Coordinates of C-alpha atoms in Angstrom, one line a residue:
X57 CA 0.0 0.0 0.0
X58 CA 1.6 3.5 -1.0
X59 CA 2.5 5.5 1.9
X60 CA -0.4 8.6 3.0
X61 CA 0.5 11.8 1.2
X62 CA 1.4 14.5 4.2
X63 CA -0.8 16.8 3.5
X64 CA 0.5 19.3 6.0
X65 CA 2.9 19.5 3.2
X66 CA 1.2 20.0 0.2
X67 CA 0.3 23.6 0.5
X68 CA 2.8 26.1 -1.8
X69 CA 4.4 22.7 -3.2
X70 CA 4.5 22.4 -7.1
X71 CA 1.6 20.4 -8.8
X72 CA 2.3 18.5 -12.1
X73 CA 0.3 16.2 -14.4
X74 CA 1.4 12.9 -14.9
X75 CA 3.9 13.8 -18.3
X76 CA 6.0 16.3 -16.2
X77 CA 4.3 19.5 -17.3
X78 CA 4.1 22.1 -14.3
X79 CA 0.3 22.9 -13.1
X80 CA 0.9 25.1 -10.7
X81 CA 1.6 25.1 -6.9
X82 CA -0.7 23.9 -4.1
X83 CA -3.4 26.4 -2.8
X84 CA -6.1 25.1 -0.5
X85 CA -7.2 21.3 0.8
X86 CA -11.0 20.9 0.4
X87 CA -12.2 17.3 2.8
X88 CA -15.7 16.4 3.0
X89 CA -18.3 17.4 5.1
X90 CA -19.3 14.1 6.1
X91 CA -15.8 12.0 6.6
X92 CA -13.6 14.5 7.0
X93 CA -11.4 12.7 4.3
X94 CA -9.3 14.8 2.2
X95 CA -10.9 14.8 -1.7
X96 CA -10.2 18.2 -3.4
X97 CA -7.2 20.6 -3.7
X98 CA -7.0 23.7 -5.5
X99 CA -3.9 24.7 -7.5
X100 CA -3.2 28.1 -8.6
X101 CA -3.0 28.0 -12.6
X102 CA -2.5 31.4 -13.1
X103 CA 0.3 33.8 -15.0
X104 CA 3.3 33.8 -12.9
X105 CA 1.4 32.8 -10.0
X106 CA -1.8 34.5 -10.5
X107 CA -4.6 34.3 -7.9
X108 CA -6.9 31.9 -10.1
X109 CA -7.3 29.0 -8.4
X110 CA -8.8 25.6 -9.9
X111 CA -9.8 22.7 -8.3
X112 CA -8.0 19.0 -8.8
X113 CA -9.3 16.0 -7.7
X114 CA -6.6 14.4 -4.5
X115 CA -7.9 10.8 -5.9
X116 CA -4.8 9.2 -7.7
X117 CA -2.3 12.0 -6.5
X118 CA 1.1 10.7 -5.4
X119 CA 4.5 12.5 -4.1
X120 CA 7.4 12.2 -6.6
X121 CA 10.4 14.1 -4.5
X122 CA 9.3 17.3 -3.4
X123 CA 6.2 17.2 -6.5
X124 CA 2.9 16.4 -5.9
X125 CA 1.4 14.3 -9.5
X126 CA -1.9 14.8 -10.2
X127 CA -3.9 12.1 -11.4
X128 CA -5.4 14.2 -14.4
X129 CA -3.5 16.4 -16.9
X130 CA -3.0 20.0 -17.0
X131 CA -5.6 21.3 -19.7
X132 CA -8.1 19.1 -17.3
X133 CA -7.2 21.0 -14.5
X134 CA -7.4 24.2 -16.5
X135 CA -11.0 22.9 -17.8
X136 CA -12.5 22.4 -14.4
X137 CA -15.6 23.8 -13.1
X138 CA -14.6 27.6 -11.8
X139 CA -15.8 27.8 -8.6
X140 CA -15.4 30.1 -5.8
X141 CA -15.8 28.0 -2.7
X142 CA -14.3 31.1 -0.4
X143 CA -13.0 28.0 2.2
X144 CA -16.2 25.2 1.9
X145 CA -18.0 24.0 -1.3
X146 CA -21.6 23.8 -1.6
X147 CA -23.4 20.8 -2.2
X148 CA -23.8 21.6 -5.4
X149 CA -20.4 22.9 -6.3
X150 CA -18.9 19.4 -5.0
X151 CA -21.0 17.6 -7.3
X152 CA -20.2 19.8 -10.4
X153 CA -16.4 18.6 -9.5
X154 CA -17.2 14.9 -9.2
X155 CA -19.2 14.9 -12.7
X156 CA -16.4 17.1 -14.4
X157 CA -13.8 14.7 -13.0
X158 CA -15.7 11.3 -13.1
X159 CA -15.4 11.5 -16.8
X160 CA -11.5 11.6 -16.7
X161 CA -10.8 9.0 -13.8
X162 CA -13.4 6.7 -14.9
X163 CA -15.1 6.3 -11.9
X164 CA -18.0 7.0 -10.0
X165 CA -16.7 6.9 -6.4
X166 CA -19.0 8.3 -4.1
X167 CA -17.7 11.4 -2.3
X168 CA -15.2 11.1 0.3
X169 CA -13.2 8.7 -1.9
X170 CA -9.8 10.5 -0.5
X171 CA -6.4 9.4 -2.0
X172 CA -3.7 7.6 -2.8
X173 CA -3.0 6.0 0.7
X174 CA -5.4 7.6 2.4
X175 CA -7.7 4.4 3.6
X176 CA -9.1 1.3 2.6
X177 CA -11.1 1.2 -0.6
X178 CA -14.1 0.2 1.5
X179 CA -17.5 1.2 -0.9
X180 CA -16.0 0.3 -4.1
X181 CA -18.9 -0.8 -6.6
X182 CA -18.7 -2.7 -9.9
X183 CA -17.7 -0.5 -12.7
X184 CA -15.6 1.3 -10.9
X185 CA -12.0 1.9 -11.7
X186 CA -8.4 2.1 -10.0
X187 CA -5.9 4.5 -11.8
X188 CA -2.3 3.1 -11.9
X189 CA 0.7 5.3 -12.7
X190 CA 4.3 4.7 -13.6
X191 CA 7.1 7.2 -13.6
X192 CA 8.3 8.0 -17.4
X193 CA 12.0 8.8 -17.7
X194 CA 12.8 11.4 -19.4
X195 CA 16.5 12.3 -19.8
X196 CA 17.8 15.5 -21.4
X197 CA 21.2 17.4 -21.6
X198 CA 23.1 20.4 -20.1
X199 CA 26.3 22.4 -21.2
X200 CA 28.7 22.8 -18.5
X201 CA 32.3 23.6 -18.5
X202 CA 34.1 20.4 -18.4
X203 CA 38.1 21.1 -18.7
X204 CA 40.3 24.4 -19.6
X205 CA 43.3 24.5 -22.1
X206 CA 45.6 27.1 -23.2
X207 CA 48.6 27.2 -25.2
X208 CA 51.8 28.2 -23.6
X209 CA 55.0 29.1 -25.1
X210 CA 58.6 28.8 -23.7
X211 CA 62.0 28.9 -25.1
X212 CA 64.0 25.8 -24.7
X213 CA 68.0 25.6 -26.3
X214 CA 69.3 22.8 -28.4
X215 CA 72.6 22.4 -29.4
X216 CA 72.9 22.4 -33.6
X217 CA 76.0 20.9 -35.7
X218 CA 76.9 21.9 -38.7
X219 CA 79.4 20.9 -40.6
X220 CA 81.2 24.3 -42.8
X221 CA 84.2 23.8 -45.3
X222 CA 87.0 26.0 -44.0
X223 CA 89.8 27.5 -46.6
X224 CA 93.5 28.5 -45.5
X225 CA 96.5 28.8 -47.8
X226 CA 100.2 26.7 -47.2
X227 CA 102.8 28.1 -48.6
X228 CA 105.2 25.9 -50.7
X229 CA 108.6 26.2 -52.4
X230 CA 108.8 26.2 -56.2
X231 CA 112.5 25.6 -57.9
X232 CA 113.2 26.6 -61.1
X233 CA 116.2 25.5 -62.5
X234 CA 118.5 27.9 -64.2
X235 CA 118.7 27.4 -68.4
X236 CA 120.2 28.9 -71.2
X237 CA 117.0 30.9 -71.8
X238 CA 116.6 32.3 -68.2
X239 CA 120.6 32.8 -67.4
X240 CA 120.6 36.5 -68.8
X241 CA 117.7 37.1 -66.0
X242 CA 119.2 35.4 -63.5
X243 CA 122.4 37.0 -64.2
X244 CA 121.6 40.4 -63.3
X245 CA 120.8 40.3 -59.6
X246 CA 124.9 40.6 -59.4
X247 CA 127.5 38.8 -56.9
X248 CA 126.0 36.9 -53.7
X249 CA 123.5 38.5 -51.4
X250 CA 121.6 37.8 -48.2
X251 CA 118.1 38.0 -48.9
X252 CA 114.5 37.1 -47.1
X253 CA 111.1 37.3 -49.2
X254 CA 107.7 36.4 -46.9
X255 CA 104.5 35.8 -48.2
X256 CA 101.3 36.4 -45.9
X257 CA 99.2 33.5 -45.7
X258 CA 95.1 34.1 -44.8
X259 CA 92.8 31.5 -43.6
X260 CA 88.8 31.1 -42.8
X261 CA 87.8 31.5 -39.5
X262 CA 83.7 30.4 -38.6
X263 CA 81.4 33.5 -38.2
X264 CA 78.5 32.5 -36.0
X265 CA 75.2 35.1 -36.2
X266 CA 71.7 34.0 -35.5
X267 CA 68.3 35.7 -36.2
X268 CA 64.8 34.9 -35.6
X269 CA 62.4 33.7 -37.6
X270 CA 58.7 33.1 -37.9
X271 CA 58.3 29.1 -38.2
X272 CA 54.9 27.9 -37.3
X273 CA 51.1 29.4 -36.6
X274 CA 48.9 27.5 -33.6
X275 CA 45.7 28.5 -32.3
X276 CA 43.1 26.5 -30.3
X277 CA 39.8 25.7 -32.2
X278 CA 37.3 23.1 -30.2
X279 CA 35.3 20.5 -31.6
X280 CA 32.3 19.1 -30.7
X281 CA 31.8 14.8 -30.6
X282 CA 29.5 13.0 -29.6
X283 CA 29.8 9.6 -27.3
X284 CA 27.0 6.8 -26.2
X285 CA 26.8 6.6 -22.7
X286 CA 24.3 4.0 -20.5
X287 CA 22.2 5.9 -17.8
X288 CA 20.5 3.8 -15.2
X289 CA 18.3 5.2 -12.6
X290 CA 15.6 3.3 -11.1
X291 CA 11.8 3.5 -12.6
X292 CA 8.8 3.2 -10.0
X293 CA 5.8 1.9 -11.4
X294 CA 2.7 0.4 -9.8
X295 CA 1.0 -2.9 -10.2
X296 CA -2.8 -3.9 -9.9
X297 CA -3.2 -7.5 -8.4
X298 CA -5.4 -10.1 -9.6
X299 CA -8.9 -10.4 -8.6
X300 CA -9.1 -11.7 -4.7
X301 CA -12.7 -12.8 -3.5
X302 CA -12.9 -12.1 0.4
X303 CA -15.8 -13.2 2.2
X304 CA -18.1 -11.6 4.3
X305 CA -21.5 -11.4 5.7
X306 CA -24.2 -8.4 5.3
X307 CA -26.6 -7.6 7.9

């Protein structure tokens, strides 16, 4: 048996129908005159919490969280008899709501039928019908920020080797022997001498210059994929059981 809704609770908490959508929040609890069992609340259905106020039937209604679910949709709700019942409903007003209603919960039920886990379901006739609900998953998405990257650049130093072709000159000697065609030339330097003659030799020294150049362009750009993931959340549903026959006697 599900678990009496507290209905010290319910007033100013959110009413929705059974697909989710938002009916409005929790005004007043209506009970009948005669049991004093809960039946009717009214929810205000109004533009951004307007003071219009229809009345929902509490038969069917269950908790989900911190939600009350109606057993009847929003444009029902919205369709209801409008009714200022100023804190009691007339005789007339109560049965207005009960032959709206009856036509949408598919029962009869006598006034004073409460709610979900309110009672027994002592006065039940044939023809008359229990609503059973399950809870529809409904799973949607959100963008949130997930991770941060950046670029950063540092200079780091490598050592390079090169290999460069280096030129020098080497001085050797050269003799030229003395003929009859080049005697006259040689002739004319005169007697013996002392004499030096130097040649200046050049070589190629490595000259090492660097500059800086422009190599490579990166930028971040982001991309969107898209993965498969499994989500598992648990589903409540409710279950009718089969038919039990209890005996009794009837004065």
């Amino acid at each position: 048996m599900a678990e009496p809704i507290p209905l010290r609770d319910l007033i100013g908490r959110n009413a929705v129908d059974a697909d989710g959508n938002k009916v409005g929040k929790v005004g007043q609890i209506y009970v009948d005159d005669e049991t004093g069992e809960p039946q009717w609340i009214t929810v205000r259905t109004g533009m951004f919490g307007g003071s219009r106020e229809n009345f929902a039937p509490l038969a069917g209604c269950r908790m989900d969280g911190d939600e009350l679910v109606l057993a009847v949709s929003k444009d029902v709700v919205k369709g209801a008899p409008d009714l200022d019942a100023e804190g009691h409903l007339a005789e007339n007003d109560n049965d207005a709501l009960f032959e709206y209603y009856a036509a949408f919960l598919g029962t009869g039920r006598a006034r004073g039928t409460g709610f979900a886990g309110a009672g027994d379901d002592a006065g039940w006739t044939a023809g008359e019908a229990i609503i059973r609900s399950e809870e529809r998953l409904h799973i949607g998405t959100e963008r949130v920020a997930a991770a941060r990257a950046r670029l950063r650049k540092y200079v780091v130093t490598e050592t390079v080797t090169q290999t460069v072709g280096l030129r020098h000159e080497e001085v050797r000697i050269e003799r030229e022997p003395i003929t009859e065609a080049n005697r006259d030339a040689a002739l004319h330097r005169g007697n013996l001498t002392e004499q030096e003659y130097e040649v200046i030799l050049h070589s190629e020294r490595p000259v090492v210059s660097k500059e800086t150049v422009p190599v490579e362009r990166v930028r971040l750009q982001t991309e969107t994929v898209t993965e498969q993931i499994d989500i598992t959340t648990p589903v409540r549903k409710e279950q009718i059981d089969g038919l039990e026959m209890v005996e009794g006697t009837h004065s």
